[in-house]
Amino acid sequence: MASVTLGSWIVVHHNHHHHPCSIFTKSRSRSSSSSPITLTKPISLRSKRTVSSSSIETSSSVVTKEDNLHKSEPSSFDFMSYIITKAESVNKALDSAVPLREPLKIHEAMRYSLLAGGKRVRPVLCIAACELVGGEESTAMPAACAVEMIHTMSLIHDDLPCMDNDDLRRGKPTNHKVFGEDVAVLAGDALLSFAFEHLALATSSDVVSPVRVVRAIGELAKAIGTEGLVAGQVVDISSEGLDLNDVGLEHLEYIHLHKTAALLEASAVLGAIVGGGSDDEIERLRKFARCIGLLFQVVDDILDVTKSSKELGKTAGKDLIADKLTYPKIMGLEKSREFAEKLNREARDQLLGFDSDKAAPLLALANYIAYRQN
């Protein structure tokens, strides 16, 4: 069983005070700069924005220093045990779902990346969302595996020479370095198609109605197509080397809402759908996941410029080398940290009113994403 690297950070359970605020450092002609986060507004891809001149320096803290967390109260919820236990369950389910069989080469390549470890944030989010609305882990597991299969596909394809051209992923040589570019492309394609087959066939018809299964399939398809992952990837590629004075935070938000947040959103929404959640509960979890999706990317951008390749388990500083748009590049490092902290607060606000014990894993997950070190 592959180990799950969690990094060295502090898990805290925050008090649930409401902190409405804008996701931007400046208001963008909205009715109120203190309105809660709104992430569905179309963007202008060439909006002017003054770029922060803050330099990118090295720091051991991602969002804020530990001594700035004095307003938070420690939780009795053991998130370390929770995520390790859930990740082990996901790993077993993935191992069972994609056995080594003929043709051996393609299944070896699929399993190489699928079972390479990782923190399993997306499937754990799916399971936690299902449990929050009253479902069981077993009910959510096919959906959880499906989103991890698709996430793995995106990593395999993202690492290809025609994309990010990376040699290291999760501390191991990337898929195309081991199996060749041709097999790597096919391994990603196979994981993508099998994800939908697994979601459709492995979800218990005794627990989840066909209507909900179809709804889940539609949500997942939308999250990875031209309204989701693919859209974000295309705009990201097109943005390399652009003059920072011609783009801004809305441009960057568009990229990451689609490239990163969309699959996290789908993870939470799928869990809520198969768990029997109401429309209101599903939409609140959708907003929660959008917030932590952006948060995940902001932190990822910060880590890329503050950590070594050894610490990250992947190539550090590659965004700077590729001249990609990142939050530290546009906002500066300190403003990026402040933005991440704001997103974390707004994510937690979406969980107000849910049972506190059932919400504890998601609250801790938001903090995990905010304070992770790799």
Short mmCIF file of C-alpha atoms in Angstrom, two decimals:
data_model
loop_
_atom_site.label_atom_id
_atom_site.label_comp_id
_atom_site.label_asym_id
_atom_site.label_seq_id
_atom_site.Cartn_x
_atom_site.Cartn_y
_atom_site.Cartn_z
CA MET A 1 0.00 0.00 0.00
CA ALA A 2 1.41 3.36 -1.00
CA SER A 3 1.99 5.75 1.84
CA VAL A 4 0.06 9.00 2.11
CA THR A 5 2.27 12.05 2.60
CA LEU A 6 0.49 14.67 4.64
CA GLY A 7 3.28 17.15 5.31
CA SER A 8 3.96 19.09 8.49
CA TRP A 9 1.18 21.50 9.32
CA ILE A 10 -1.28 22.12 12.11
CA VAL A 11 -4.90 21.02 11.77
CA VAL A 12 -7.20 23.42 13.55
CA HIS A 13 -10.96 23.59 13.93
CA HIS A 14 -12.02 27.21 13.55
CA ASN A 15 -14.95 28.90 15.25
CA HIS A 16 -17.76 29.34 12.76
CA HIS A 17 -18.04 33.12 12.61
CA HIS A 18 -19.22 34.53 9.31
CA HIS A 19 -16.57 36.52 7.44
CA PRO A 20 -18.06 37.80 4.19
CA CYS A 21 -15.48 39.30 1.89
CA SER A 22 -14.62 39.74 -1.74
CA ILE A 23 -12.30 37.25 -3.38
CA PHE A 24 -10.36 40.09 -4.99
CA THR A 25 -7.92 42.48 -3.35
CA LYS A 26 -9.97 45.28 -4.88
CA SER A 27 -13.66 45.34 -5.72
CA ARG A 28 -14.55 44.84 -9.37
CA SER A 29 -17.64 47.05 -9.88
CA ARG A 30 -19.78 44.85 -7.66
CA SER A 31 -22.66 46.06 -5.54
CA SER A 32 -20.68 45.52 -2.37
CA SER A 33 -17.03 44.77 -1.78
CA SER A 34 -18.07 42.71 1.23
CA SER A 35 -20.31 40.32 -0.67
CA PRO A 36 -19.64 36.60 -0.28
CA ILE A 37 -17.63 34.88 -2.97
CA THR A 38 -19.31 34.60 -6.37
CA LEU A 39 -17.56 32.35 -8.83
CA THR A 40 -19.91 32.01 -11.78
CA LYS A 41 -19.49 35.46 -13.39
CA PRO A 42 -18.07 35.40 -16.96
CA ILE A 43 -14.64 36.98 -17.19
CA SER A 44 -12.86 39.38 -19.45
CA LEU A 45 -9.70 37.60 -20.45
CA ARG A 46 -7.73 40.77 -21.00
CA SER A 47 -8.79 42.96 -18.08
CA LYS A 48 -6.19 45.52 -16.97
CA ARG A 49 -4.65 45.06 -13.57
CA THR A 50 -1.76 46.70 -11.83
CA VAL A 51 0.73 44.02 -10.87
CA SER A 52 2.10 43.87 -7.37
CA SER A 53 5.81 44.51 -7.16
CA SER A 54 6.15 42.28 -4.11
CA SER A 55 9.04 39.93 -4.48
CA ILE A 56 8.70 36.18 -4.17
CA GLU A 57 10.68 35.13 -1.13
CA THR A 58 11.15 31.80 0.58
CA SER A 59 9.02 31.02 3.61
CA SER A 60 8.13 27.95 5.61
CA SER A 61 4.53 29.09 6.09
CA VAL A 62 1.98 28.87 3.30
CA VAL A 63 -1.07 30.82 4.43
CA THR A 64 -0.08 32.33 7.72
CA LYS A 65 2.30 31.70 10.56
CA GLU A 66 1.23 29.31 13.31
CA ASP A 67 1.23 32.11 15.87
CA ASN A 68 -1.45 33.91 13.85
CA LEU A 69 -3.90 31.06 14.48
CA HIS A 70 -4.60 32.08 18.08
CA LYS A 71 -8.29 32.72 17.33
CA SER A 72 -8.82 29.07 16.44
CA GLU A 73 -9.66 26.40 18.97
CA PRO A 74 -8.12 22.92 18.69
CA SER A 75 -10.58 20.27 17.61
CA SER A 76 -11.01 16.85 19.17
CA PHE A 77 -11.50 15.53 15.62
CA ASP A 78 -8.46 13.50 14.54
CA PHE A 79 -8.10 14.54 10.92
CA MET A 80 -4.80 12.72 10.44
CA SER A 81 -6.42 9.39 11.29
CA TYR A 82 -9.50 10.23 9.23
CA ILE A 83 -7.70 11.08 5.99
CA ILE A 84 -5.22 8.21 6.32
CA THR A 85 -8.05 5.74 6.94
CA LYS A 86 -10.13 7.09 4.06
CA ALA A 87 -7.13 7.19 1.72
CA GLU A 88 -6.33 3.56 2.53
CA SER A 89 -9.94 2.61 1.73
CA VAL A 90 -9.70 4.51 -1.56
CA ASN A 91 -6.38 2.85 -2.42
CA LYS A 92 -7.87 -0.60 -1.84
CA ALA A 93 -10.90 0.24 -3.95
CA LEU A 94 -8.74 1.58 -6.78
CA ASP A 95 -6.48 -1.48 -6.67
CA SER A 96 -9.55 -3.70 -6.94
CA ALA A 97 -11.22 -1.60 -9.65
CA VAL A 98 -8.20 -1.64 -12.00
CA PRO A 99 -6.58 -5.10 -11.69
CA LEU A 100 -3.52 -6.14 -13.65
CA ARG A 101 -4.88 -8.02 -16.67
CA GLU A 102 -4.52 -8.19 -20.43
CA PRO A 103 -3.39 -6.15 -22.21
CA LEU A 104 -0.72 -5.99 -19.52
CA LYS A 105 1.11 -2.90 -20.81
CA ILE A 106 -1.86 -0.55 -20.63
CA HIS A 107 -3.00 -1.82 -17.23
CA GLU A 108 0.53 -1.54 -15.86
CA ALA A 109 0.64 2.08 -17.02
CA MET A 110 -2.80 2.84 -15.58
CA ARG A 111 -1.93 1.29 -12.23
CA TYR A 112 1.52 2.91 -12.13
CA SER A 113 0.03 6.39 -11.87
CA LEU A 114 -3.28 5.52 -10.23
CA LEU A 115 -1.65 3.70 -7.30
CA ALA A 116 1.35 6.02 -6.92
CA GLY A 117 0.02 7.42 -3.68
CA GLY A 118 -0.90 11.04 -3.24
CA LYS A 119 -3.13 12.62 -0.64
CA ARG A 120 -6.41 11.49 -2.27
CA VAL A 121 -7.99 14.87 -1.54
CA ARG A 122 -10.71 14.51 -4.19
CA PRO A 123 -12.02 11.06 -3.24
CA VAL A 124 -11.85 11.93 0.46
CA LEU A 125 -13.85 15.08 -0.29
CA CYS A 126 -16.41 12.98 -2.16
CA ILE A 127 -16.78 10.55 0.73
CA ALA A 128 -16.94 13.32 3.36
CA ALA A 129 -19.65 15.14 1.39
CA CYS A 130 -21.67 11.93 1.13
CA GLU A 131 -21.38 11.32 4.86
CA LEU A 132 -22.29 14.94 5.62
CA VAL A 133 -25.71 14.53 4.00
CA GLY A 134 -26.35 11.15 5.64
CA GLY A 135 -24.78 8.67 3.21
CA GLU A 136 -22.23 5.92 3.75
CA GLU A 137 -18.62 5.58 2.60
CA SER A 138 -19.46 2.47 0.58
CA THR A 139 -22.14 4.38 -1.32
CA ALA A 140 -19.71 7.12 -2.34
CA MET A 141 -16.71 4.89 -3.10
CA PRO A 142 -17.43 4.30 -6.83
CA ALA A 143 -17.81 8.06 -7.35
CA ALA A 144 -14.70 8.70 -5.25
CA CYS A 145 -12.70 6.27 -7.38
CA ALA A 146 -14.08 7.79 -10.57
CA VAL A 147 -12.89 11.31 -9.70
CA GLU A 148 -9.46 9.96 -8.72
CA MET A 149 -9.19 8.08 -12.02
CA ILE A 150 -9.94 11.29 -13.88
CA HIS A 151 -7.57 13.29 -11.70
CA THR A 152 -4.83 10.76 -12.46
CA MET A 153 -5.60 11.02 -16.16
CA SER A 154 -5.17 14.79 -15.96
CA LEU A 155 -1.79 14.37 -14.25
CA ILE A 156 -0.54 11.88 -16.85
CA HIS A 157 -1.55 14.16 -19.71
CA ASP A 158 -0.39 17.33 -17.95
CA ASP A 159 3.13 15.88 -17.60
CA LEU A 160 3.49 15.06 -21.31
CA PRO A 161 6.16 16.89 -23.35
CA CYS A 162 3.45 18.65 -25.38
CA MET A 163 1.95 20.03 -22.16
CA ASP A 164 4.05 20.78 -19.05
CA ASN A 165 6.88 18.42 -20.02
CA ASP A 166 7.57 17.19 -16.50
CA ASP A 167 9.80 14.30 -15.46
CA LEU A 168 8.69 13.89 -11.83
CA ARG A 169 5.30 13.26 -10.22
CA ARG A 170 4.66 12.20 -6.62
CA GLY A 171 8.37 11.57 -6.22
CA LYS A 172 8.50 9.12 -9.15
CA PRO A 173 9.31 9.37 -12.87
CA THR A 174 6.26 10.50 -14.80
CA ASN A 175 4.20 7.98 -16.74
CA HIS A 176 5.59 8.80 -20.16
CA LYS A 177 9.15 8.51 -18.84
CA VAL A 178 8.46 4.91 -17.85
CA PHE A 179 6.05 3.70 -20.54
CA GLY A 180 6.60 6.12 -23.40
CA GLU A 181 4.43 8.96 -24.65
CA ASP A 182 2.14 6.75 -26.73
CA VAL A 183 1.21 4.42 -23.87
CA ALA A 184 0.92 7.34 -21.43
CA VAL A 185 -1.66 9.03 -23.66
CA LEU A 186 -3.62 5.78 -23.93
CA ALA A 187 -3.38 5.12 -20.18
CA GLY A 188 -4.95 8.51 -19.53
CA ASP A 189 -7.65 7.85 -22.11
CA ALA A 190 -8.39 4.47 -20.56
CA LEU A 191 -8.71 5.92 -17.06
CA LEU A 192 -11.02 8.63 -18.34
CA SER A 193 -13.42 6.23 -20.03
CA PHE A 194 -13.32 3.66 -17.25
CA ALA A 195 -14.15 6.31 -14.63
CA PHE A 196 -17.63 6.71 -16.11
CA GLU A 197 -18.10 2.96 -16.53
CA HIS A 198 -17.14 2.41 -12.90
CA LEU A 199 -19.42 5.17 -11.61
CA ALA A 200 -22.36 3.81 -13.61
CA LEU A 201 -21.91 0.11 -12.84
CA ALA A 202 -20.37 -0.01 -9.36
CA THR A 203 -22.74 2.44 -7.64
CA SER A 204 -25.29 0.41 -5.70
CA SER A 205 -28.70 0.51 -7.37
CA ASP A 206 -30.23 -0.57 -4.06
CA VAL A 207 -29.10 2.67 -2.42
CA VAL A 208 -28.79 5.25 -5.20
CA SER A 209 -31.60 5.79 -7.71
CA PRO A 210 -30.84 5.72 -11.46
CA VAL A 211 -31.87 9.38 -11.64
CA ARG A 212 -29.17 10.33 -9.15
CA VAL A 213 -26.55 8.19 -10.90
CA VAL A 214 -27.30 9.90 -14.23
CA ARG A 215 -27.14 13.29 -12.51
CA ALA A 216 -23.75 12.39 -11.05
CA ILE A 217 -22.45 11.26 -14.45
CA GLY A 218 -23.59 14.53 -16.00
CA GLU A 219 -21.89 16.58 -13.29
CA LEU A 220 -18.63 14.69 -13.73
CA ALA A 221 -18.67 15.00 -17.52
CA LYS A 222 -19.30 18.76 -17.32
CA ALA A 223 -16.46 19.20 -14.82
CA ILE A 224 -13.84 17.81 -17.18
CA GLY A 225 -15.02 19.06 -20.58
CA THR A 226 -15.03 22.45 -22.26
CA GLU A 227 -16.92 23.92 -19.31
CA GLY A 228 -14.38 22.60 -16.84
CA LEU A 229 -10.92 21.05 -16.84
CA VAL A 230 -10.30 21.33 -20.58
CA ALA A 231 -11.34 24.99 -20.65
CA GLY A 232 -8.98 25.84 -17.83
CA GLN A 233 -6.12 23.95 -19.43
CA VAL A 234 -6.55 25.64 -22.81
CA VAL A 235 -6.68 29.15 -21.33
CA ASP A 236 -3.69 28.28 -19.12
CA ILE A 237 -1.64 27.21 -22.14
CA SER A 238 -2.70 30.33 -24.07
CA SER A 239 -1.68 32.55 -21.16
CA GLU A 240 1.98 31.55 -21.03
CA GLY A 241 4.21 34.53 -21.68
CA LEU A 242 1.42 37.13 -21.66
CA ASP A 243 2.25 40.63 -20.41
CA LEU A 244 1.05 40.81 -16.81
CA ASN A 245 -0.36 44.29 -17.45
CA ASP A 246 -2.83 42.76 -19.92
CA VAL A 247 -4.23 40.14 -17.57
CA GLY A 248 -5.44 40.10 -14.01
CA LEU A 249 -7.02 38.14 -11.21
CA GLU A 250 -10.24 37.41 -13.12
CA HIS A 251 -8.18 35.78 -15.85
CA LEU A 252 -6.27 33.68 -13.34
CA GLU A 253 -9.46 32.81 -11.46
CA TYR A 254 -11.05 31.58 -14.68
CA ILE A 255 -8.13 29.25 -15.31
CA HIS A 256 -8.14 27.71 -11.88
CA LEU A 257 -11.90 27.55 -11.37
CA HIS A 258 -11.92 25.35 -14.44
CA LYS A 259 -8.56 23.61 -14.34
CA THR A 260 -8.39 22.84 -10.60
CA ALA A 261 -11.60 23.73 -8.80
CA ALA A 262 -13.99 22.06 -11.25
CA LEU A 263 -12.93 18.52 -10.35
CA LEU A 264 -12.90 19.30 -6.62
CA GLU A 265 -16.38 20.75 -7.06
CA ALA A 266 -17.50 17.62 -8.86
CA SER A 267 -16.07 15.48 -6.06
CA ALA A 268 -18.19 17.20 -3.42
CA VAL A 269 -21.28 17.39 -5.60
CA LEU A 270 -21.08 13.71 -6.57
CA GLY A 271 -20.77 12.73 -2.93
CA ALA A 272 -23.80 14.83 -2.00
CA ILE A 273 -25.85 13.49 -4.92
CA VAL A 274 -25.25 9.79 -4.25
CA GLY A 275 -25.58 10.40 -0.49
CA GLY A 276 -29.12 11.64 -0.95
CA GLY A 277 -28.52 15.33 -0.33
CA SER A 278 -31.16 17.96 -1.04
CA ASP A 279 -30.67 20.53 -3.80
CA ASP A 280 -29.80 23.17 -1.19
CA GLU A 281 -27.23 20.90 0.45
CA ILE A 282 -25.71 20.04 -2.93
CA GLU A 283 -25.35 23.70 -3.87
CA ARG A 284 -23.77 24.65 -0.54
CA LEU A 285 -21.24 21.88 -0.98
CA ARG A 286 -20.65 23.07 -4.54
CA LYS A 287 -19.74 26.54 -3.23
CA PHE A 288 -17.58 25.02 -0.49
CA ALA A 289 -15.65 23.01 -3.06
CA ARG A 290 -15.19 26.00 -5.37
CA CYS A 291 -13.63 27.92 -2.52
CA ILE A 292 -11.25 25.13 -1.55
CA GLY A 293 -10.53 24.52 -5.25
CA LEU A 294 -9.20 28.04 -5.64
CA LEU A 295 -7.52 27.71 -2.26
CA PHE A 296 -5.78 24.54 -3.43
CA GLN A 297 -4.34 26.36 -6.44
CA VAL A 298 -3.28 29.47 -4.54
CA VAL A 299 -1.40 27.29 -2.07
CA ASP A 300 0.03 25.20 -4.92
CA ASP A 301 1.38 28.37 -6.56
CA ILE A 302 2.92 29.48 -3.25
CA LEU A 303 4.54 26.10 -2.66
CA ASP A 304 5.97 26.09 -6.18
CA VAL A 305 8.13 29.10 -5.33
CA THR A 306 8.85 28.40 -1.65
CA LYS A 307 9.65 24.67 -1.58
CA SER A 308 12.24 22.38 -3.11
CA SER A 309 11.53 19.52 -5.53
CA LYS A 310 12.40 17.07 -2.76
CA GLU A 311 9.87 18.64 -0.40
CA LEU A 312 7.14 18.76 -3.04
CA GLY A 313 7.73 15.36 -4.66
CA LYS A 314 7.59 17.10 -8.03
CA THR A 315 9.64 19.67 -9.92
CA ALA A 316 9.71 22.96 -8.01
CA GLY A 317 9.77 26.35 -9.73
CA LYS A 318 8.46 25.00 -13.04
CA ASP A 319 5.76 27.69 -13.26
CA LEU A 320 8.38 30.42 -13.09
CA ILE A 321 10.49 28.70 -15.73
CA ALA A 322 7.46 28.31 -18.01
CA ASP A 323 6.51 31.96 -17.39
CA LYS A 324 3.03 30.89 -16.26
CA LEU A 325 0.50 33.11 -14.58
CA THR A 326 0.42 32.40 -10.85
CA TYR A 327 -1.04 34.14 -7.83
CA PRO A 328 2.37 35.12 -6.39
CA LYS A 329 3.36 36.50 -9.80
CA ILE A 330 0.27 38.72 -10.05
CA MET A 331 -0.47 39.50 -6.39
CA GLY A 332 2.85 39.00 -4.68
CA LEU A 333 3.51 36.33 -2.07
CA GLU A 334 2.00 38.02 0.98
CA LYS A 335 -1.21 39.04 -0.80
CA SER A 336 -1.48 35.47 -2.08
CA ARG A 337 -1.31 34.20 1.50
CA GLU A 338 -4.00 36.67 2.57
CA PHE A 339 -6.20 35.56 -0.34
CA ALA A 340 -5.77 31.91 0.66
CA GLU A 341 -6.80 32.68 4.22
CA LYS A 342 -9.89 34.52 2.95
CA LEU A 343 -10.91 31.57 0.75
CA ASN A 344 -10.51 29.21 3.69
CA ARG A 345 -12.89 31.32 5.80
CA GLU A 346 -15.48 31.49 3.03
CA ALA A 347 -15.32 27.75 2.46
CA ARG A 348 -16.02 27.09 6.13
CA ASP A 349 -18.96 29.51 6.05
CA GLN A 350 -20.75 27.19 3.61
CA LEU A 351 -20.87 24.48 6.28
CA LEU A 352 -22.76 26.55 8.83
CA GLY A 353 -25.96 24.77 9.86
CA PHE A 354 -24.75 21.24 9.12
CA ASP A 355 -24.23 18.78 11.96
CA SER A 356 -20.90 19.82 13.50
CA ASP A 357 -19.58 16.27 13.89
CA LYS A 358 -20.34 15.40 10.27
CA ALA A 359 -18.91 18.72 9.07
CA ALA A 360 -15.65 18.26 11.01
CA PRO A 361 -13.86 16.32 8.22
CA LEU A 362 -14.66 19.01 5.65
CA LEU A 363 -13.64 21.83 7.97
CA ALA A 364 -10.37 20.04 8.63
CA LEU A 365 -9.94 19.33 4.91
CA ALA A 366 -10.17 23.06 4.14
CA ASN A 367 -7.47 23.70 6.73
CA TYR A 368 -5.41 20.81 5.37
CA ILE A 369 -5.44 22.36 1.92
CA ALA A 370 -4.61 25.77 3.35
CA TYR A 371 -1.69 24.67 5.51
CA ARG A 372 -0.24 21.75 3.52
CA GLN A 373 3.49 21.79 2.86
CA ASN A 374 3.58 19.65 -0.28
#
